[in-house]
Amino acid sequence: MGFFSANKSQIIPPPYKLNCVEEHHVIQFGFTSRVKGHNKMAPSGCSHANNKACVIPGGFTALSLKFNSDTNSEHKMYVKEHKVRAEKSSHRPLDRTLFVLNIPPYCSEDVVKELFSQFGTVRSVELSDHPGSLLQSGPKLSRFFKPAEKQAFKVGYVVFDRPSSIAAAKSHPHNLPLVVCSTKRTVQTGVQKWIKQYKDSFVQPDTLQNVVDEFMKNFDKMKEEEEERLKQEEEQQKEDEEGWVKVSRGKARPHSEAANRKTLQKEMRKKKRKELLNFYSWQHKNTQKEHIAELRKKFEEDKQRIALLRAQRKFRPY
């Protein structure tokens, strides 16, 4: 038995793996069930009754979102409790993390944190382009060298202080939308946002100089610590009064690709030298046969070469 939207002819077969567009159609129009013998409206997983949550197939709860209180159009976000067996990160506790889909580009981490703070105290918010494990962050770059942020709908992981906040978010009434922009919280969009980004792109010389000085200070400190460590290792390996030398194990160097390739070639040469050639009698016979066949082949090639040279030396008076 399949399901299809009332105004769309696209059939949605079980097990209800829906994308964002299909989920929006399911929420907006409901879905019908055609069984042989009758045509009746099947109960939708999304309830439009007041003070009730909208639950769609797949276990997601739809939350309505408005940019401000004056707009009539609503956006849909889908939330679900984060339950992944392979998740071992302490930054996403399984009993206090809410998985959020379809977050608009104009919602930053601070905005998402304030939106979901009505369900409970929010500890952290993480936004990314695709769902997945927490990526290991590389070297921390200066705020003047950050890459351009991709403007697209995102997924989020909202971590609460208490597990009860997850239940509160999942049971939020569908007819009470979350409001992004209010008197207490303003979100700049359009021309105002572009003007602010343009002004922020100019760096004050004093600010940049302070950042450079701080970086060089940390670099000099790290260099002095490295020199001090090498000096201590050198002193530890000096001879004492009785002539003994204390040998300490140094820090292993990271193996590069070229060093690994060189080590592998060395091991292959060593292994080849250790191989026993012609250990068995049949190996010795095969080697002799191959050697004789090679000599015969060279002899025939030499004969052909000599015959060709003789033919070229013949006297031709005309």
mmCIF file of C-alpha atoms in Angstrom:
data_model
loop_
_atom_site.group_PDB
_atom_site.id
_atom_site.type_symbol
_atom_site.label_atom_id
_atom_site.label_comp_id
_atom_site.label_asym_id
_atom_site.label_seq_id
_atom_site.Cartn_x
_atom_site.Cartn_y
_atom_site.Cartn_z
ATOM 1 C CA MET A 1 0.000 0.000 0.000
ATOM 2 C CA GLY A 2 1.403 3.392 -1.023
ATOM 3 C CA PHE A 3 0.619 6.953 -0.064
ATOM 4 C CA PHE A 4 0.332 10.055 -2.220
ATOM 5 C CA SER A 5 -0.450 13.715 -1.556
ATOM 6 C CA ALA A 6 -3.927 15.076 -2.196
ATOM 7 C CA ASN A 7 -2.744 17.657 -4.740
ATOM 8 C CA LYS A 8 0.251 15.679 -6.040
ATOM 9 C CA SER A 9 0.338 12.433 -7.953
ATOM 10 C CA GLN A 10 3.696 11.322 -6.588
ATOM 11 C CA ILE A 11 3.397 8.041 -4.711
ATOM 12 C CA ILE A 12 5.353 7.683 -1.476
ATOM 13 C CA PRO A 13 5.939 3.979 -0.778
ATOM 14 C CA PRO A 14 6.862 2.624 2.636
ATOM 15 C CA PRO A 15 9.081 2.867 4.663
ATOM 16 C CA TYR A 16 8.364 6.609 4.239
ATOM 17 C CA LYS A 17 11.837 7.819 3.316
ATOM 18 C CA LEU A 18 10.925 11.403 2.463
ATOM 19 C CA ASN A 19 13.052 14.314 1.418
ATOM 20 C CA CYS A 20 12.385 17.863 2.556
ATOM 21 C CA VAL A 21 10.025 18.667 -0.350
ATOM 22 C CA GLU A 22 7.977 15.494 0.148
ATOM 23 C CA GLU A 23 7.760 16.100 3.871
ATOM 24 C CA HIS A 24 6.489 19.614 3.175
ATOM 25 C CA HIS A 25 3.737 18.227 0.917
ATOM 26 C CA VAL A 26 2.784 15.661 3.523
ATOM 27 C CA ILE A 27 2.532 18.373 6.187
ATOM 28 C CA GLN A 28 0.681 20.858 4.007
ATOM 29 C CA PHE A 29 -1.810 18.586 2.246
ATOM 30 C CA GLY A 30 -1.866 15.337 4.231
ATOM 31 C CA PHE A 31 -1.752 12.036 2.332
ATOM 32 C CA THR A 32 -4.426 9.589 1.157
ATOM 33 C CA SER A 33 -4.524 5.822 1.015
ATOM 34 C CA ARG A 34 -6.003 3.930 -1.920
ATOM 35 C CA VAL A 35 -7.033 0.428 -0.978
ATOM 36 C CA LYS A 36 -8.787 -1.886 -3.398
ATOM 37 C CA GLY A 37 -12.524 -1.514 -2.893
ATOM 38 C CA HIS A 38 -12.725 1.969 -1.356
ATOM 39 C CA ASN A 39 -11.238 5.458 -1.487
ATOM 40 C CA LYS A 40 -10.977 6.953 1.966
ATOM 41 C CA MET A 41 -8.742 9.540 3.487
ATOM 42 C CA ALA A 42 -6.117 7.884 5.653
ATOM 43 C CA PRO A 43 -5.213 9.646 8.885
ATOM 44 C CA SER A 44 -2.136 11.767 8.354
ATOM 45 C CA GLY A 45 0.809 11.609 10.708
ATOM 46 C CA CYS A 46 0.623 15.383 10.895
ATOM 47 C CA SER A 47 -2.182 16.692 13.081
ATOM 48 C CA HIS A 48 -3.386 20.227 12.405
ATOM 49 C CA ALA A 49 -5.447 20.420 15.571
ATOM 50 C CA ASN A 50 -4.667 23.219 17.954
ATOM 51 C CA ASN A 51 -2.214 22.603 20.791
ATOM 52 C CA LYS A 52 -0.979 19.387 19.169
ATOM 53 C CA ALA A 53 2.400 18.548 17.709
ATOM 54 C CA CYS A 54 2.805 17.737 14.025
ATOM 55 C CA VAL A 55 4.530 14.352 13.696
ATOM 56 C CA ILE A 56 5.377 13.092 10.208
ATOM 57 C CA PRO A 57 6.524 9.622 9.075
ATOM 58 C CA GLY A 58 10.076 8.961 10.152
ATOM 59 C CA GLY A 59 9.653 10.235 13.699
ATOM 60 C CA PHE A 60 10.273 13.897 12.866
ATOM 61 C CA THR A 61 8.236 16.684 14.454
ATOM 62 C CA ALA A 62 7.507 19.709 12.265
ATOM 63 C CA LEU A 63 8.005 23.121 13.843
ATOM 64 C CA SER A 64 6.583 26.213 12.172
ATOM 65 C CA LEU A 65 8.925 29.174 11.797
ATOM 66 C CA LYS A 66 8.171 32.811 10.970
ATOM 67 C CA PHE A 67 10.696 35.502 10.177
ATOM 68 C CA ASN A 68 8.643 38.050 12.123
ATOM 69 C CA SER A 69 5.166 38.322 13.558
ATOM 70 C CA ASP A 70 3.860 40.372 10.595
ATOM 71 C CA THR A 71 4.556 37.756 7.915
ATOM 72 C CA ASN A 72 1.890 35.247 6.915
ATOM 73 C CA SER A 73 4.191 32.678 5.290
ATOM 74 C CA GLU A 74 5.715 30.003 7.488
ATOM 75 C CA HIS A 75 8.791 27.856 7.134
ATOM 76 C CA LYS A 76 9.071 24.261 8.359
ATOM 77 C CA MET A 77 11.872 22.821 10.445
ATOM 78 C CA TYR A 78 11.986 19.139 11.376
ATOM 79 C CA VAL A 79 13.328 18.001 14.739
ATOM 80 C CA LYS A 80 14.090 14.573 16.120
ATOM 81 C CA GLU A 81 15.963 13.195 19.091
ATOM 82 C CA HIS A 82 19.551 12.432 18.117
ATOM 83 C CA LYS A 83 20.055 8.666 18.456
ATOM 84 C CA VAL A 84 23.109 7.256 16.698
ATOM 85 C CA ARG A 85 24.796 4.117 17.983
ATOM 86 C CA ALA A 86 28.145 4.965 16.436
ATOM 87 C CA GLU A 87 28.160 8.425 18.030
ATOM 88 C CA LYS A 88 30.946 8.492 20.622
ATOM 89 C CA SER A 89 31.438 12.234 20.908
ATOM 90 C CA SER A 90 30.813 13.775 24.313
ATOM 91 C CA HIS A 91 29.737 16.983 22.554
ATOM 92 C CA ARG A 92 26.494 15.279 21.463
ATOM 93 C CA PRO A 93 25.034 13.333 24.410
ATOM 94 C CA LEU A 94 22.350 10.986 23.098
ATOM 95 C CA ASP A 95 19.749 11.855 25.735
ATOM 96 C CA ARG A 96 20.089 15.658 25.456
ATOM 97 C CA THR A 97 20.772 16.336 21.761
ATOM 98 C CA LEU A 98 18.088 17.458 19.300
ATOM 99 C CA PHE A 99 18.655 16.895 15.571
ATOM 100 C CA VAL A 100 17.229 19.761 13.469
ATOM 101 C CA LEU A 101 16.707 19.786 9.681
ATOM 102 C CA ASN A 102 15.957 22.571 7.193
ATOM 103 C CA ILE A 103 17.438 25.503 9.136
ATOM 104 C CA PRO A 104 17.257 28.705 7.008
ATOM 105 C CA PRO A 105 20.501 30.435 6.004
ATOM 106 C CA TYR A 106 19.616 33.608 7.929
ATOM 107 C CA CYS A 107 19.565 31.680 11.238
ATOM 108 C CA SER A 108 22.978 31.741 12.879
ATOM 109 C CA GLU A 109 24.033 29.647 15.863
ATOM 110 C CA ASP A 110 23.056 32.446 18.245
ATOM 111 C CA VAL A 111 19.611 32.765 16.651
ATOM 112 C CA VAL A 112 19.015 28.997 16.824
ATOM 113 C CA LYS A 113 20.128 28.988 20.447
ATOM 114 C CA GLU A 114 17.629 31.712 21.350
ATOM 115 C CA LEU A 115 14.815 30.027 19.387
ATOM 116 C CA PHE A 116 15.187 26.723 21.225
ATOM 117 C CA SER A 117 15.915 28.279 24.624
ATOM 118 C CA GLN A 118 12.159 28.436 25.257
ATOM 119 C CA PHE A 119 12.216 24.636 25.641
ATOM 120 C CA GLY A 120 15.057 24.696 28.167
ATOM 121 C CA THR A 121 18.592 25.879 28.748
ATOM 122 C CA VAL A 122 20.684 25.317 25.618
ATOM 123 C CA ARG A 123 24.280 24.310 26.247
ATOM 124 C CA SER A 124 25.603 24.417 22.677
ATOM 125 C CA VAL A 125 24.500 24.638 19.035
ATOM 126 C CA GLU A 126 26.337 23.144 16.065
ATOM 127 C CA LEU A 127 25.412 23.937 12.445
ATOM 128 C CA SER A 128 26.751 22.102 9.390
ATOM 129 C CA ASP A 129 25.967 21.599 5.717
ATOM 130 C CA HIS A 130 25.386 17.855 6.013
ATOM 131 C CA PRO A 131 24.547 15.517 8.896
ATOM 132 C CA GLY A 132 27.386 13.392 10.190
ATOM 133 C CA SER A 133 29.982 12.954 12.867
ATOM 134 C CA LEU A 134 31.768 15.883 14.430
ATOM 135 C CA LEU A 135 34.662 16.885 12.185
ATOM 136 C CA GLN A 136 38.062 17.324 13.738
ATOM 137 C CA SER A 137 38.911 20.995 13.603
ATOM 138 C CA GLY A 138 42.196 21.898 11.960
ATOM 139 C CA PRO A 139 44.610 24.607 13.031
ATOM 140 C CA LYS A 140 42.809 27.614 14.439
ATOM 141 C CA LEU A 141 43.003 30.417 11.904
ATOM 142 C CA SER A 142 42.792 34.108 12.573
ATOM 143 C CA ARG A 143 39.405 35.722 12.222
ATOM 144 C CA PHE A 144 40.839 37.694 9.293
ATOM 145 C CA PHE A 145 41.469 34.523 7.264
ATOM 146 C CA LYS A 146 38.211 32.617 7.693
ATOM 147 C CA PRO A 147 36.824 30.999 4.507
ATOM 148 C CA ALA A 148 33.578 32.271 3.030
ATOM 149 C CA GLU A 149 30.518 30.710 4.632
ATOM 150 C CA LYS A 150 28.250 28.690 2.358
ATOM 151 C CA GLN A 151 24.771 30.222 2.152
ATOM 152 C CA ALA A 152 22.407 27.235 2.167
ATOM 153 C CA PHE A 153 19.902 25.424 4.336
ATOM 154 C CA LYS A 154 21.696 23.602 7.136
ATOM 155 C CA VAL A 155 21.280 20.887 9.718
ATOM 156 C CA GLY A 156 21.855 21.484 13.402
ATOM 157 C CA TYR A 157 22.543 19.718 16.674
ATOM 158 C CA VAL A 158 21.087 21.483 19.710
ATOM 159 C CA VAL A 159 22.379 20.243 23.071
ATOM 160 C CA PHE A 160 20.235 20.963 26.148
ATOM 161 C CA ASP A 161 21.121 20.786 29.821
ATOM 162 C CA ARG A 162 18.194 18.483 30.623
ATOM 163 C CA PRO A 163 16.569 15.594 28.719
ATOM 164 C CA SER A 164 13.109 17.035 29.422
ATOM 165 C CA SER A 165 13.829 19.824 26.920
ATOM 166 C CA ILE A 166 13.839 17.253 24.101
ATOM 167 C CA ALA A 167 10.291 16.181 24.959
ATOM 168 C CA ALA A 168 9.191 19.820 25.205
ATOM 169 C CA ALA A 169 10.507 20.589 21.718
ATOM 170 C CA LYS A 170 8.912 17.467 20.213
ATOM 171 C CA SER A 171 5.531 18.276 21.775
ATOM 172 C CA HIS A 172 5.464 21.932 20.712
ATOM 173 C CA PRO A 173 2.067 22.842 19.170
ATOM 174 C CA HIS A 174 2.066 23.122 15.407
ATOM 175 C CA ASN A 175 -0.097 26.251 15.381
ATOM 176 C CA LEU A 176 2.401 28.240 17.499
ATOM 177 C CA PRO A 177 5.262 29.210 15.172
ATOM 178 C CA LEU A 178 8.691 30.206 16.376
ATOM 179 C CA VAL A 179 9.512 33.831 15.549
ATOM 180 C CA VAL A 180 13.042 34.626 14.386
ATOM 181 C CA CYS A 181 13.012 38.428 14.418
ATOM 182 C CA SER A 182 11.421 40.285 17.333
ATOM 183 C CA THR A 183 11.885 43.506 19.259
ATOM 184 C CA LYS A 184 14.521 41.852 21.459
ATOM 185 C CA ARG A 185 16.253 40.014 18.614
ATOM 186 C CA THR A 186 16.838 41.622 15.212
ATOM 187 C CA VAL A 187 18.199 39.709 12.223
ATOM 188 C CA GLN A 188 19.588 41.709 9.330
ATOM 189 C CA THR A 189 18.842 40.507 5.792
ATOM 190 C CA GLY A 190 19.053 41.851 2.266
ATOM 191 C CA VAL A 191 20.746 45.193 1.641
ATOM 192 C CA GLN A 192 21.287 45.926 5.346
ATOM 193 C CA LYS A 193 23.132 42.646 5.769
ATOM 194 C CA TRP A 194 25.325 43.268 2.713
ATOM 195 C CA ILE A 195 26.197 46.785 3.885
ATOM 196 C CA LYS A 196 27.237 45.426 7.287
ATOM 197 C CA GLN A 197 29.350 42.683 5.680
ATOM 198 C CA TYR A 198 31.039 45.264 3.457
ATOM 199 C CA LYS A 199 31.873 47.511 6.406
ATOM 200 C CA ASP A 200 33.145 44.579 8.464
ATOM 201 C CA SER A 201 35.484 43.534 5.624
ATOM 202 C CA PHE A 202 37.721 46.550 6.355
ATOM 203 C CA VAL A 203 40.173 45.866 9.167
ATOM 204 C CA GLN A 204 41.454 48.628 11.411
ATOM 205 C CA PRO A 205 45.291 48.848 11.312
ATOM 206 C CA ASP A 206 45.543 48.978 15.117
ATOM 207 C CA THR A 207 43.453 45.829 15.505
ATOM 208 C CA LEU A 208 45.469 43.970 12.880
ATOM 209 C CA GLN A 209 48.755 45.082 14.473
ATOM 210 C CA ASN A 210 47.636 43.764 17.872
ATOM 211 C CA VAL A 211 46.764 40.390 16.347
ATOM 212 C CA VAL A 212 50.153 40.185 14.589
ATOM 213 C CA ASP A 213 52.028 41.122 17.776
ATOM 214 C CA GLU A 214 50.167 38.486 19.757
ATOM 215 C CA PHE A 215 50.933 35.841 17.133
ATOM 216 C CA MET A 216 54.658 36.676 17.050
ATOM 217 C CA LYS A 217 54.777 36.666 20.845
ATOM 218 C CA ASN A 218 53.339 33.147 20.962
ATOM 219 C CA PHE A 219 55.671 32.034 18.162
ATOM 220 C CA ASP A 220 58.790 33.316 19.968
ATOM 221 C CA LYS A 221 57.647 31.650 23.173
ATOM 222 C CA MET A 222 57.150 28.323 21.410
ATOM 223 C CA LYS A 223 60.574 28.613 19.769
ATOM 224 C CA GLU A 224 62.286 29.297 23.109
ATOM 225 C CA GLU A 225 60.577 26.284 24.676
ATOM 226 C CA GLU A 226 61.790 24.080 21.817
ATOM 227 C CA GLU A 227 65.382 25.320 22.201
ATOM 228 C CA GLU A 228 65.235 24.731 25.959
ATOM 229 C CA ARG A 229 63.980 21.189 25.428
ATOM 230 C CA LEU A 230 66.792 20.382 22.969
ATOM 231 C CA LYS A 231 69.352 21.833 25.378
ATOM 232 C CA GLN A 232 68.090 19.653 28.231
ATOM 233 C CA GLU A 233 68.251 16.533 26.061
ATOM 234 C CA GLU A 234 71.816 17.368 25.064
ATOM 235 C CA GLU A 235 72.868 17.805 28.703
ATOM 236 C CA GLN A 236 71.265 14.510 29.692
ATOM 237 C CA GLN A 237 73.357 12.634 27.122
ATOM 238 C CA LYS A 238 76.698 13.999 28.374
ATOM 239 C CA GLU A 239 79.131 11.728 30.233
ATOM 240 C CA ASP A 240 79.127 11.815 34.010
ATOM 241 C CA GLU A 241 82.200 11.562 36.304
ATOM 242 C CA GLU A 242 82.466 7.783 35.877
ATOM 243 C CA GLY A 243 82.184 7.911 32.081
ATOM 244 C CA TRP A 244 78.584 6.733 31.821
ATOM 245 C CA VAL A 245 76.252 8.261 29.267
ATOM 246 C CA LYS A 246 72.555 8.473 30.008
ATOM 247 C CA VAL A 247 70.658 7.690 26.820
ATOM 248 C CA SER A 248 67.142 9.045 26.623
ATOM 249 C CA ARG A 249 64.627 8.177 23.986
ATOM 250 C CA GLY A 250 63.868 11.111 21.727
ATOM 251 C CA LYS A 251 60.528 11.951 20.242
ATOM 252 C CA ALA A 252 59.834 9.882 17.160
ATOM 253 C CA ARG A 253 59.647 11.802 13.916
ATOM 254 C CA PRO A 254 56.498 11.482 11.845
ATOM 255 C CA HIS A 255 56.962 9.194 8.841
ATOM 256 C CA SER A 256 56.494 10.907 5.510
ATOM 257 C CA GLU A 257 55.288 9.178 2.363
ATOM 258 C CA ALA A 258 58.757 9.246 0.780
ATOM 259 C CA ALA A 259 60.335 7.731 3.906
ATOM 260 C CA ASN A 260 57.719 4.970 4.009
ATOM 261 C CA ARG A 261 58.328 4.175 0.331
ATOM 262 C CA LYS A 262 62.091 4.043 0.874
ATOM 263 C CA THR A 263 61.690 1.730 3.871
ATOM 264 C CA LEU A 264 59.410 -0.571 1.875
ATOM 265 C CA GLN A 265 61.925 -0.813 -0.985
ATOM 266 C CA LYS A 266 64.681 -1.629 1.477
ATOM 267 C CA GLU A 267 62.608 -4.414 3.013
ATOM 268 C CA MET A 268 61.840 -5.846 -0.440
ATOM 269 C CA ARG A 269 65.550 -5.936 -1.355
ATOM 270 C CA LYS A 270 66.371 -7.621 1.944
ATOM 271 C CA LYS A 271 63.628 -10.190 1.391
ATOM 272 C CA LYS A 272 64.828 -10.869 -2.147
ATOM 273 C CA ARG A 273 68.384 -11.564 -0.935
ATOM 274 C CA LYS A 274 67.063 -14.090 1.585
ATOM 275 C CA GLU A 275 65.117 -16.074 -1.014
ATOM 276 C CA LEU A 276 66.595 -19.498 -1.846
ATOM 277 C CA LEU A 277 66.943 -19.935 -5.611
ATOM 278 C CA ASN A 278 67.033 -23.432 -7.150
ATOM 279 C CA PHE A 279 66.457 -25.064 -3.792
ATOM 280 C CA TYR A 280 64.575 -27.985 -5.370
ATOM 281 C CA SER A 281 65.781 -30.125 -8.277
ATOM 282 C CA TRP A 282 62.822 -29.208 -10.494
ATOM 283 C CA GLN A 283 63.639 -25.533 -9.945
ATOM 284 C CA HIS A 284 67.205 -26.179 -11.101
ATOM 285 C CA LYS A 285 65.988 -28.027 -14.242
ATOM 286 C CA ASN A 286 63.559 -25.266 -15.120
ATOM 287 C CA THR A 287 66.311 -22.675 -14.742
ATOM 288 C CA GLN A 288 68.592 -24.651 -17.078
ATOM 289 C CA LYS A 289 65.810 -25.019 -19.657
ATOM 290 C CA GLU A 290 65.107 -21.302 -19.580
ATOM 291 C CA HIS A 291 68.820 -20.525 -19.920
ATOM 292 C CA ILE A 292 69.231 -22.873 -22.926
ATOM 293 C CA ALA A 293 66.121 -21.453 -24.600
ATOM 294 C CA GLU A 294 67.479 -17.942 -24.136
ATOM 295 C CA LEU A 295 70.848 -18.934 -25.681
ATOM 296 C CA ARG A 296 69.113 -20.510 -28.698
ATOM 297 C CA LYS A 297 67.027 -17.422 -29.206
ATOM 298 C CA LYS A 298 70.113 -15.194 -29.162
ATOM 299 C CA PHE A 299 71.936 -17.598 -31.562
ATOM 300 C CA GLU A 300 69.103 -17.395 -34.112
ATOM 301 C CA GLU A 301 69.048 -13.615 -33.850
ATOM 302 C CA ASP A 302 72.831 -13.487 -34.442
ATOM 303 C CA LYS A 303 72.516 -15.757 -37.509
ATOM 304 C CA GLN A 304 69.891 -13.512 -39.045
ATOM 305 C CA ARG A 305 71.986 -10.431 -38.354
ATOM 306 C CA ILE A 306 75.103 -12.001 -39.994
ATOM 307 C CA ALA A 307 73.093 -13.087 -43.066
ATOM 308 C CA LEU A 308 71.770 -9.561 -43.448
ATOM 309 C CA LEU A 309 75.286 -8.076 -43.258
ATOM 310 C CA ARG A 310 76.587 -10.534 -45.896
ATOM 311 C CA ALA A 311 73.756 -9.664 -48.247
ATOM 312 C CA GLN A 312 74.540 -5.973 -47.915
ATOM 313 C CA ARG A 313 78.251 -6.556 -48.791
ATOM 314 C CA LYS A 314 77.551 -8.248 -52.180
ATOM 315 C CA PHE A 315 79.130 -6.551 -55.213
ATOM 316 C CA ARG A 316 76.591 -4.903 -57.542
ATOM 317 C CA PRO A 317 78.256 -3.489 -60.696
ATOM 318 C CA TYR A 318 74.971 -2.067 -62.003
#
